[in-house]
């Protein structure tokens, strides 16, 4: 995702106390000065004994590995700045579903390669900027059948320089700006549900024309449900009930419920709203979420729904987790307001021992928070239909992290604070629980939540109840006076992976212990700075990366890490190459780079077939020029801008089709073993 929406703090709170932070910063400096680099600190084995005093998770100590050592299973891949996918020896990677690929067999919907498609074609083609995704079994087939299934895939945003065929204005390819162009951009957002078939050789293909295939876009009717549905702040002239909304936007990462639905999470929704009235006064609510007067998408210029001076409440109807039934193409997606409004990254769902459903969620912006939702009702696997509205009623909590008994050891304890109107949240800004959910950020400010280094994906260990990991991708804004054990570095370029163990291994617990599983750094650029790389999993020159983002466990318990950071491959980022995917062992700490994406891309989104022979990975925005070392230059030596690349869209990247494809395209990639065996086996 473009960083300009997330690298600026909109958090005005004083959380946590400054004096505590100063004390921690001094302590860490003292520790490092003493020569006791944090890399020498004990590994997680100690975590089960910290904090609660209980055997956290119940099974952490003495766990028996379910898979062979990663360094035996995967040959590490070197960093690359090329315009190609690189995958570990013995594996193959094949593009499956690319932006513009048609969902139907109709010739009218075929990909043209020159971006002349209009919004109607785009509504029948794959959207852009693939992100999180999940696999679903088909009805009538065994749940572990891997020969066919559905993929639900998020389409997070669009890149105008590739989305639109250039106009005649030599200085601005985007002119004239029209309502139809906005409609095409809106149609390229949302979600795809597509049927996937796998043949006997392991090759996968999209089943065009499948009755399950569906595009959900920024214009698809959906329902607002839960405690905030119908609230005054959600009502508009077009929807006086405050319960019916058009579309889902900036669908970042995802979740999957045990009752077979897909969760798609609205992240940087604020970017789509602007004002045609430069004097429009922003509300405190809009400011807290970064909704402003300007929008580079320019929808507000041609559609009053996105103009906050004319439809001030429309932006409040975004920033939610949306539940979709992929098996019913006629179903209405539901925005579940009980899970709170934020810049949602993903929604990791686990079922507690007592049947309550817990959803872990990160709010991805500098200095924002980590949340969890605990349902009131209980999930009964024998009656999945009864679970359909479990996400409408429950308690939303936000995390407060403490350094624990010692500062500088990168571990501590914490608590989940419920956000309940009139009980924990009493500020004048909140008239109801609906207000608390709509302005969850301000509610979390009030209860003293801990400001984190941009929480991205959260992943729960599949075999150890209550053990949960979260990528904190980076935070260039954090000052040295603001560091703590969970966010230990000022101007954090590289990011870290935090993990916590809920008290007693119970996902519904209100206290936890935590440590930093991995502090990313760069031993190529800074070979002597061990403080830049620590934790249980140690980064080496062969596995260096920045900005962990996508994060998921496979069924065996391997942890897959995907990156969305600088691909400059120089300076602080020397030796790291393009964005990549690594696989990690949460117990041994092994970390192996197994996949590198093409030029300018982000690697994001993970799904497996039940037999673990097929892995799906998304390549998002290949061809983003940014600071890439191979970015094309003009005759005068200056870098290509959007106007240049719109006119020469194959100049930098041609992934995945080659030059004949017309332009780079985001795509779902199938990763599988050449010998057809189980991944990592
Ligand atoms: Fe869409 Fe925070 O990544
Ligand atoms: Ca500590
Ligand atoms: Ca992300
Ligand atoms: Ca990111």
PDB file of N, CA, C and O in Angstrom, residues 377-435:
ATOM      1  N   UNK A 377     -21.870 -15.018  21.842  1.00  0.00           N
ATOM      2  CA  UNK A 377     -22.368 -16.355  21.547  1.00  0.00           C
ATOM      3  C   UNK A 377     -21.241 -17.348  21.318  1.00  0.00           C
ATOM      4  O   UNK A 377     -20.068 -16.984  21.234  1.00  0.00           O
ATOM      5  N   UNK A 378     -21.618 -18.612  21.232  1.00  0.00           N
ATOM      6  CA  UNK A 378     -20.640 -19.685  21.078  1.00  0.00           C
ATOM      7  C   UNK A 378     -20.831 -20.403  19.750  1.00  0.00           C
ATOM      8  O   UNK A 378     -21.958 -20.599  19.300  1.00  0.00           O
ATOM      9  N   UNK A 379     -19.710 -20.799  19.175  1.00  0.00           N
ATOM     10  CA  UNK A 379     -19.738 -21.513  17.904  1.00  0.00           C
ATOM     11  C   UNK A 379     -19.904 -23.005  18.162  1.00  0.00           C
ATOM     12  O   UNK A 379     -19.182 -23.592  18.979  1.00  0.00           O
ATOM     13  N   UNK A 380     -20.865 -23.596  17.456  1.00  0.00           N
ATOM     14  CA  UNK A 380     -21.090 -25.035  17.556  1.00  0.00           C
ATOM     15  C   UNK A 380     -20.867 -25.617  16.170  1.00  0.00           C
ATOM     16  O   UNK A 380     -21.627 -25.347  15.240  1.00  0.00           O
ATOM     17  N   UNK A 381     -19.804 -26.418  16.034  1.00  0.00           N
ATOM     18  CA  UNK A 381     -19.451 -26.936  14.709  1.00  0.00           C
ATOM     19  C   UNK A 381     -20.550 -27.830  14.136  1.00  0.00           C
ATOM     20  O   UNK A 381     -20.614 -28.036  12.930  1.00  0.00           O
ATOM     21  N   UNK A 382     -21.421 -28.331  15.005  1.00  0.00           N
ATOM     22  CA  UNK A 382     -22.510 -29.178  14.502  1.00  0.00           C
ATOM     23  C   UNK A 382     -23.653 -28.339  13.941  1.00  0.00           C
ATOM     24  O   UNK A 382     -24.550 -28.868  13.290  1.00  0.00           O
ATOM     25  N   UNK A 383     -23.607 -27.058  14.209  1.00  0.00           N
ATOM     26  CA  UNK A 383     -24.700 -26.193  13.763  1.00  0.00           C
ATOM     27  C   UNK A 383     -24.139 -24.873  13.213  1.00  0.00           C
ATOM     28  O   UNK A 383     -24.384 -23.799  13.767  1.00  0.00           O
ATOM     29  N   UNK A 384     -23.362 -24.973  12.117  1.00  0.00           N
ATOM     30  CA  UNK A 384     -22.689 -23.764  11.623  1.00  0.00           C
ATOM     31  C   UNK A 384     -23.654 -22.675  11.183  1.00  0.00           C
ATOM     32  O   UNK A 384     -23.325 -21.493  11.264  1.00  0.00           O
ATOM     33  N   UNK A 385     -24.844 -23.042  10.746  1.00  0.00           N
ATOM     34  CA  UNK A 385     -25.797 -22.022  10.294  1.00  0.00           C
ATOM     35  C   UNK A 385     -26.146 -21.073  11.436  1.00  0.00           C
ATOM     36  O   UNK A 385     -26.307 -19.863  11.245  1.00  0.00           O
ATOM     37  N   UNK A 386     -26.190 -21.604  12.663  1.00  0.00           N
ATOM     38  CA  UNK A 386     -26.529 -20.773  13.820  1.00  0.00           C
ATOM     39  C   UNK A 386     -25.441 -19.750  14.130  1.00  0.00           C
ATOM     40  O   UNK A 386     -25.661 -18.815  14.899  1.00  0.00           O
ATOM     41  N   UNK A 387     -24.258 -19.941  13.527  1.00  0.00           N
ATOM     42  CA  UNK A 387     -23.140 -19.045  13.816  1.00  0.00           C
ATOM     43  C   UNK A 387     -23.137 -17.818  12.923  1.00  0.00           C
ATOM     44  O   UNK A 387     -22.316 -16.931  13.101  1.00  0.00           O
ATOM     45  N   UNK A 388     -24.065 -17.770  11.993  1.00  0.00           N
ATOM     46  CA  UNK A 388     -23.970 -16.767  10.937  1.00  0.00           C
ATOM     47  C   UNK A 388     -23.872 -15.337  11.447  1.00  0.00           C
ATOM     48  O   UNK A 388     -23.269 -14.502  10.792  1.00  0.00           O
ATOM     49  N   UNK A 389     -24.469 -15.021  12.573  1.00  0.00           N
ATOM     50  CA  UNK A 389     -24.411 -13.641  13.060  1.00  0.00           C
ATOM     51  C   UNK A 389     -23.645 -13.507  14.379  1.00  0.00           C
ATOM     52  O   UNK A 389     -23.826 -12.542  15.112  1.00  0.00           O
ATOM     53  N   UNK A 390     -22.750 -14.461  14.631  1.00  0.00           N
ATOM     54  CA  UNK A 390     -21.959 -14.406  15.871  1.00  0.00           C
ATOM     55  C   UNK A 390     -21.130 -13.130  15.977  1.00  0.00           C
ATOM     56  O   UNK A 390     -20.832 -12.674  17.083  1.00  0.00           O
ATOM     57  N   UNK A 391     -20.758 -12.563  14.839  1.00  0.00           N
ATOM     58  CA  UNK A 391     -19.884 -11.385  14.875  1.00  0.00           C
ATOM     59  C   UNK A 391     -20.655 -10.082  15.100  1.00  0.00           C
ATOM     60  O   UNK A 391     -20.086  -9.002  15.011  1.00  0.00           O
ATOM     61  N   UNK A 392     -21.945 -10.193  15.389  1.00  0.00           N
ATOM     62  CA  UNK A 392     -22.733  -8.986  15.640  1.00  0.00           C
ATOM     63  C   UNK A 392     -22.838  -8.622  17.112  1.00  0.00           C
ATOM     64  O   UNK A 392     -23.363  -7.561  17.454  1.00  0.00           O
ATOM     65  N   UNK A 393     -22.371  -9.495  17.975  1.00  0.00           N
ATOM     66  CA  UNK A 393     -22.572  -9.226  19.396  1.00  0.00           C
ATOM     67  C   UNK A 393     -21.369  -9.732  20.186  1.00  0.00           C
ATOM     68  O   UNK A 393     -21.018 -10.915  20.111  1.00  0.00           O
ATOM     69  N   UNK A 394     -20.742  -8.834  20.937  1.00  0.00           N
ATOM     70  CA  UNK A 394     -19.575  -9.232  21.717  1.00  0.00           C
ATOM     71  C   UNK A 394     -18.876  -8.019  22.284  1.00  0.00           C
ATOM     72  O   UNK A 394     -19.437  -6.914  22.305  1.00  0.00           O
ATOM     73  N   UNK A 395     -17.659  -8.222  22.741  1.00  0.00           N
ATOM     74  CA  UNK A 395     -16.880  -7.147  23.371  1.00  0.00           C
ATOM     75  C   UNK A 395     -15.638  -6.867  22.534  1.00  0.00           C
ATOM     76  O   UNK A 395     -14.931  -7.790  22.137  1.00  0.00           O
ATOM     77  N   UNK A 396     -15.407  -5.582  22.283  1.00  0.00           N
ATOM     78  CA  UNK A 396     -14.191  -5.160  21.588  1.00  0.00           C
ATOM     79  C   UNK A 396     -13.177  -4.713  22.637  1.00  0.00           C
ATOM     80  O   UNK A 396     -13.510  -3.904  23.515  1.00  0.00           O
ATOM     81  N   UNK A 397     -11.961  -5.260  22.542  1.00  0.00           N
ATOM     82  CA  UNK A 397     -10.887  -4.911  23.474  1.00  0.00           C
ATOM     83  C   UNK A 397      -9.742  -4.264  22.701  1.00  0.00           C
ATOM     84  O   UNK A 397      -9.555  -4.534  21.510  1.00  0.00           O
ATOM     85  N   UNK A 398      -8.942  -3.473  23.418  1.00  0.00           N
ATOM     86  CA  UNK A 398      -7.716  -2.936  22.830  1.00  0.00           C
ATOM     87  C   UNK A 398      -6.559  -3.313  23.754  1.00  0.00           C
ATOM     88  O   UNK A 398      -6.750  -3.483  24.962  1.00  0.00           O
ATOM     89  N   UNK A 399      -5.372  -3.448  23.174  1.00  0.00           N
ATOM     90  CA  UNK A 399      -4.221  -3.965  23.932  1.00  0.00           C
ATOM     91  C   UNK A 399      -3.401  -2.853  24.567  1.00  0.00           C
ATOM     92  O   UNK A 399      -3.123  -1.825  23.940  1.00  0.00           O
ATOM     93  N   UNK A 400      -3.051  -3.105  25.838  1.00  0.00           N
ATOM     94  CA  UNK A 400      -2.073  -2.248  26.507  1.00  0.00           C
ATOM     95  C   UNK A 400      -0.880  -3.124  26.872  1.00  0.00           C
ATOM     96  O   UNK A 400      -1.032  -4.124  27.586  1.00  0.00           O
ATOM     97  N   UNK A 401       0.280  -2.764  26.351  1.00  0.00           N
ATOM     98  CA  UNK A 401       1.503  -3.534  26.589  1.00  0.00           C
ATOM     99  C   UNK A 401       2.318  -2.854  27.678  1.00  0.00           C
ATOM    100  O   UNK A 401       2.408  -1.627  27.726  1.00  0.00           O
ATOM    101  N   UNK A 402       2.929  -3.679  28.530  1.00  0.00           N
ATOM    102  CA  UNK A 402       3.817  -3.151  29.557  1.00  0.00           C
ATOM    103  C   UNK A 402       5.184  -3.785  29.375  1.00  0.00           C
ATOM    104  O   UNK A 402       5.297  -4.904  28.858  1.00  0.00           O
ATOM    105  N   UNK A 403       6.205  -3.085  29.824  1.00  0.00           N
ATOM    106  CA  UNK A 403       7.559  -3.611  29.689  1.00  0.00           C
ATOM    107  C   UNK A 403       7.809  -4.792  30.616  1.00  0.00           C
ATOM    108  O   UNK A 403       8.796  -5.498  30.477  1.00  0.00           O
ATOM    109  N   UNK A 404       6.941  -5.002  31.582  1.00  0.00           N
ATOM    110  CA  UNK A 404       7.134  -6.095  32.524  1.00  0.00           C
ATOM    111  C   UNK A 404       8.087  -5.698  33.626  1.00  0.00           C
ATOM    112  O   UNK A 404       8.274  -4.516  33.922  1.00  0.00           O
ATOM    113  N   UNK A 405       8.726  -6.703  34.208  1.00  0.00           N
ATOM    114  CA  UNK A 405       9.566  -6.415  35.366  1.00  0.00           C
ATOM    115  C   UNK A 405      10.874  -5.744  34.982  1.00  0.00           C
ATOM    116  O   UNK A 405      11.542  -5.156  35.817  1.00  0.00           O
ATOM    117  N   UNK A 406      11.262  -5.838  33.694  1.00  0.00           N
ATOM    118  CA  UNK A 406      12.528  -5.232  33.276  1.00  0.00           C
ATOM    119  C   UNK A 406      12.349  -4.533  31.944  1.00  0.00           C
ATOM    120  O   UNK A 406      11.663  -5.034  31.058  1.00  0.00           O
ATOM    121  N   UNK A 407      12.992  -3.389  31.821  1.00  0.00           N
ATOM    122  CA  UNK A 407      13.009  -2.707  30.532  1.00  0.00           C
ATOM    123  C   UNK A 407      14.232  -3.160  29.747  1.00  0.00           C
ATOM    124  O   UNK A 407      15.268  -3.466  30.324  1.00  0.00           O
ATOM    125  N   UNK A 408      14.100  -3.205  28.438  1.00  0.00           N
ATOM    126  CA  UNK A 408      15.239  -3.540  27.599  1.00  0.00           C
ATOM    127  C   UNK A 408      15.356  -5.005  27.279  1.00  0.00           C
ATOM    128  O   UNK A 408      16.220  -5.402  26.500  1.00  0.00           O
ATOM    129  N   UNK A 409      14.482  -5.853  27.846  1.00  0.00           N
ATOM    130  CA  UNK A 409      14.590  -7.281  27.550  1.00  0.00           C
ATOM    131  C   UNK A 409      13.623  -7.710  26.445  1.00  0.00           C
ATOM    132  O   UNK A 409      13.524  -8.897  26.132  1.00  0.00           O
ATOM    133  N   UNK A 410      12.940  -6.778  25.854  1.00  0.00           N
ATOM    134  CA  UNK A 410      12.053  -7.037  24.717  1.00  0.00           C
ATOM    135  C   UNK A 410      10.957  -8.041  25.052  1.00  0.00           C
ATOM    136  O   UNK A 410      10.524  -8.818  24.200  1.00  0.00           O
ATOM    137  N   UNK A 411      10.518  -8.028  26.280  1.00  0.00           N
ATOM    138  CA  UNK A 411       9.371  -8.843  26.655  1.00  0.00           C
ATOM    139  C   UNK A 411       8.655  -8.177  27.834  1.00  0.00           C
ATOM    140  O   UNK A 411       9.199  -7.265  28.460  1.00  0.00           O
ATOM    141  N   UNK A 412       7.466  -8.639  28.093  1.00  0.00           N
ATOM    142  CA  UNK A 412       6.719  -8.030  29.174  1.00  0.00           C
ATOM    143  C   UNK A 412       5.348  -8.662  29.297  1.00  0.00           C
ATOM    144  O   UNK A 412       5.153  -9.833  28.942  1.00  0.00           O
ATOM    145  N   UNK A 413       4.422  -7.902  29.798  1.00  0.00           N
ATOM    146  CA  UNK A 413       3.064  -8.422  29.931  1.00  0.00           C
ATOM    147  C   UNK A 413       2.077  -7.368  29.444  1.00  0.00           C
ATOM    148  O   UNK A 413       2.473  -6.281  29.029  1.00  0.00           O
ATOM    149  N   UNK A 414       0.824  -7.717  29.481  1.00  0.00           N
ATOM    150  CA  UNK A 414      -0.145  -6.769  28.943  1.00  0.00           C
ATOM    151  C   UNK A 414      -1.557  -7.151  29.302  1.00  0.00           C
ATOM    152  O   UNK A 414      -1.807  -8.195  29.919  1.00  0.00           O
ATOM    153  N   UNK A 415      -2.463  -6.267  28.929  1.00  0.00           N
ATOM    154  CA  UNK A 415      -3.868  -6.528  29.234  1.00  0.00           C
ATOM    155  C   UNK A 415      -4.745  -6.058  28.076  1.00  0.00           C
ATOM    156  O   UNK A 415      -4.374  -5.180  27.300  1.00  0.00           O
ATOM    157  N   UNK A 416      -5.875  -6.698  27.991  1.00  0.00           N
ATOM    158  CA  UNK A 416      -6.905  -6.307  27.021  1.00  0.00           C
ATOM    159  C   UNK A 416      -7.939  -5.460  27.755  1.00  0.00           C
ATOM    160  O   UNK A 416      -8.536  -5.913  28.736  1.00  0.00           O
ATOM    161  N   UNK A 417      -8.150  -4.255  27.267  1.00  0.00           N
ATOM    162  CA  UNK A 417      -9.073  -3.340  27.938  1.00  0.00           C
ATOM    163  C   UNK A 417     -10.362  -3.273  27.121  1.00  0.00           C
ATOM    164  O   UNK A 417     -10.338  -2.917  25.935  1.00  0.00           O
ATOM    165  N   UNK A 418     -11.495  -3.620  27.734  1.00  0.00           N
ATOM    166  CA  UNK A 418     -12.755  -3.579  26.986  1.00  0.00           C
ATOM    167  C   UNK A 418     -13.144  -2.139  26.659  1.00  0.00           C
ATOM    168  O   UNK A 418     -12.917  -1.234  27.467  1.00  0.00           O
ATOM    169  N   UNK A 419     -13.701  -1.949  25.485  1.00  0.00           N
ATOM    170  CA  UNK A 419     -14.183  -0.626  25.085  1.00  0.00           C
ATOM    171  C   UNK A 419     -15.704  -0.635  25.228  1.00  0.00           C
ATOM    172  O   UNK A 419     -16.429  -1.012  24.306  1.00  0.00           O
ATOM    173  N   UNK A 420     -16.158  -0.252  26.399  1.00  0.00           N
ATOM    174  CA  UNK A 420     -17.584  -0.346  26.719  1.00  0.00           C
ATOM    175  C   UNK A 420     -18.088   1.028  27.144  1.00  0.00           C
ATOM    176  O   UNK A 420     -17.581   1.615  28.116  1.00  0.00           O
ATOM    177  N   UNK A 421     -19.073   1.505  26.428  1.00  0.00           N
ATOM    178  CA  UNK A 421     -19.604   2.841  26.692  1.00  0.00           C
ATOM    179  C   UNK A 421     -20.149   2.956  28.119  1.00  0.00           C
ATOM    180  O   UNK A 421     -20.887   2.086  28.595  1.00  0.00           O
ATOM    181  N   UNK A 422     -19.742   4.012  28.786  1.00  0.00           N
ATOM    182  CA  UNK A 422     -20.235   4.273  30.138  1.00  0.00           C
ATOM    183  C   UNK A 422     -19.521   3.485  31.218  1.00  0.00           C
ATOM    184  O   UNK A 422     -19.707   3.754  32.401  1.00  0.00           O
ATOM    185  N   UNK A 423     -18.713   2.508  30.818  1.00  0.00           N
ATOM    186  CA  UNK A 423     -17.978   1.711  31.798  1.00  0.00           C
ATOM    187  C   UNK A 423     -16.487   2.061  31.722  1.00  0.00           C
ATOM    188  O   UNK A 423     -15.921   2.630  32.653  1.00  0.00           O
ATOM    189  N   UNK A 424     -15.873   1.764  30.588  1.00  0.00           N
ATOM    190  CA  UNK A 424     -14.469   2.142  30.420  1.00  0.00           C
ATOM    191  C   UNK A 424     -14.329   3.388  29.555  1.00  0.00           C
ATOM    192  O   UNK A 424     -13.311   4.066  29.611  1.00  0.00           O
ATOM    193  N   UNK A 425     -15.313   3.635  28.702  1.00  0.00           N
ATOM    194  CA  UNK A 425     -15.249   4.787  27.790  1.00  0.00           C
ATOM    195  C   UNK A 425     -16.352   5.756  28.206  1.00  0.00           C
ATOM    196  O   UNK A 425     -17.539   5.492  27.997  1.00  0.00           O
ATOM    197  N   UNK A 426     -15.943   6.882  28.804  1.00  0.00           N
ATOM    198  CA  UNK A 426     -16.931   7.789  29.390  1.00  0.00           C
ATOM    199  C   UNK A 426     -16.854   9.192  28.815  1.00  0.00           C
ATOM    200  O   UNK A 426     -17.555  10.090  29.283  1.00  0.00           O
ATOM    201  N   UNK A 427     -15.985   9.392  27.828  1.00  0.00           N
ATOM    202  CA  UNK A 427     -15.773  10.738  27.308  1.00  0.00           C
ATOM    203  C   UNK A 427     -17.031  11.339  26.701  1.00  0.00           C
ATOM    204  O   UNK A 427     -17.941  10.629  26.240  1.00  0.00           O
ATOM    205  N   UNK A 428     -17.057  12.661  26.662  1.00  0.00           N
ATOM    206  CA  UNK A 428     -18.223  13.379  26.161  1.00  0.00           C
ATOM    207  C   UNK A 428     -18.459  13.123  24.675  1.00  0.00           C
ATOM    208  O   UNK A 428     -19.564  13.332  24.173  1.00  0.00           O
ATOM    209  N   UNK A 429     -17.427  12.657  23.979  1.00  0.00           N
ATOM    210  CA  UNK A 429     -17.566  12.429  22.541  1.00  0.00           C
ATOM    211  C   UNK A 429     -18.435  11.215  22.233  1.00  0.00           C
ATOM    212  O   UNK A 429     -18.834  11.013  21.080  1.00  0.00           O
ATOM    213  N   UNK A 430     -18.732  10.413  23.261  1.00  0.00           N
ATOM    214  CA  UNK A 430     -19.437   9.149  23.019  1.00  0.00           C
ATOM    215  C   UNK A 430     -20.807   9.174  23.680  1.00  0.00           C
ATOM    216  O   UNK A 430     -20.906   9.235  24.908  1.00  0.00           O
ATOM    217  N   UNK A 431     -21.849   9.093  22.858  1.00  0.00           N
ATOM    218  CA  UNK A 431     -23.207   9.081  23.399  1.00  0.00           C
ATOM    219  C   UNK A 431     -23.745   7.670  23.535  1.00  0.00           C
ATOM    220  O   UNK A 431     -24.788   7.451  24.158  1.00  0.00           O
ATOM    221  N   UNK A 432     -23.053   6.715  22.937  1.00  0.00           N
ATOM    222  CA  UNK A 432     -23.592   5.352  22.881  1.00  0.00           C
ATOM    223  C   UNK A 432     -22.455   4.387  22.537  1.00  0.00           C
ATOM    224  O   UNK A 432     -21.359   4.800  22.151  1.00  0.00           O
ATOM    225  N   UNK A 433     -22.743   3.087  22.636  1.00  0.00           N
ATOM    226  CA  UNK A 433     -21.767   2.079  22.211  1.00  0.00           C
ATOM    227  C   UNK A 433     -21.529   2.185  20.696  1.00  0.00           C
ATOM    228  O   UNK A 433     -20.421   1.918  20.219  1.00  0.00           O
ATOM    229  N   UNK A 434     -22.543   2.599  19.961  1.00  0.00           N
ATOM    230  CA  UNK A 434     -22.339   2.799  18.515  1.00  0.00           C
ATOM    231  C   UNK A 434     -21.239   3.825  18.284  1.00  0.00           C
ATOM    232  O   UNK A 434     -20.357   3.633  17.435  1.00  0.00           O
ATOM    233  N   UNK A 435     -21.262   4.914  19.049  1.00  0.00           N
ATOM    234  CA  UNK A 435     -20.209   5.928  18.902  1.00  0.00           C
ATOM    235  C   UNK A 435     -18.832   5.358  19.239  1.00  0.00           C
ATOM    236  O   UNK A 435     -17.832   5.705  18.614  1.00  0.00           O
TER     237      UNK A 435
END
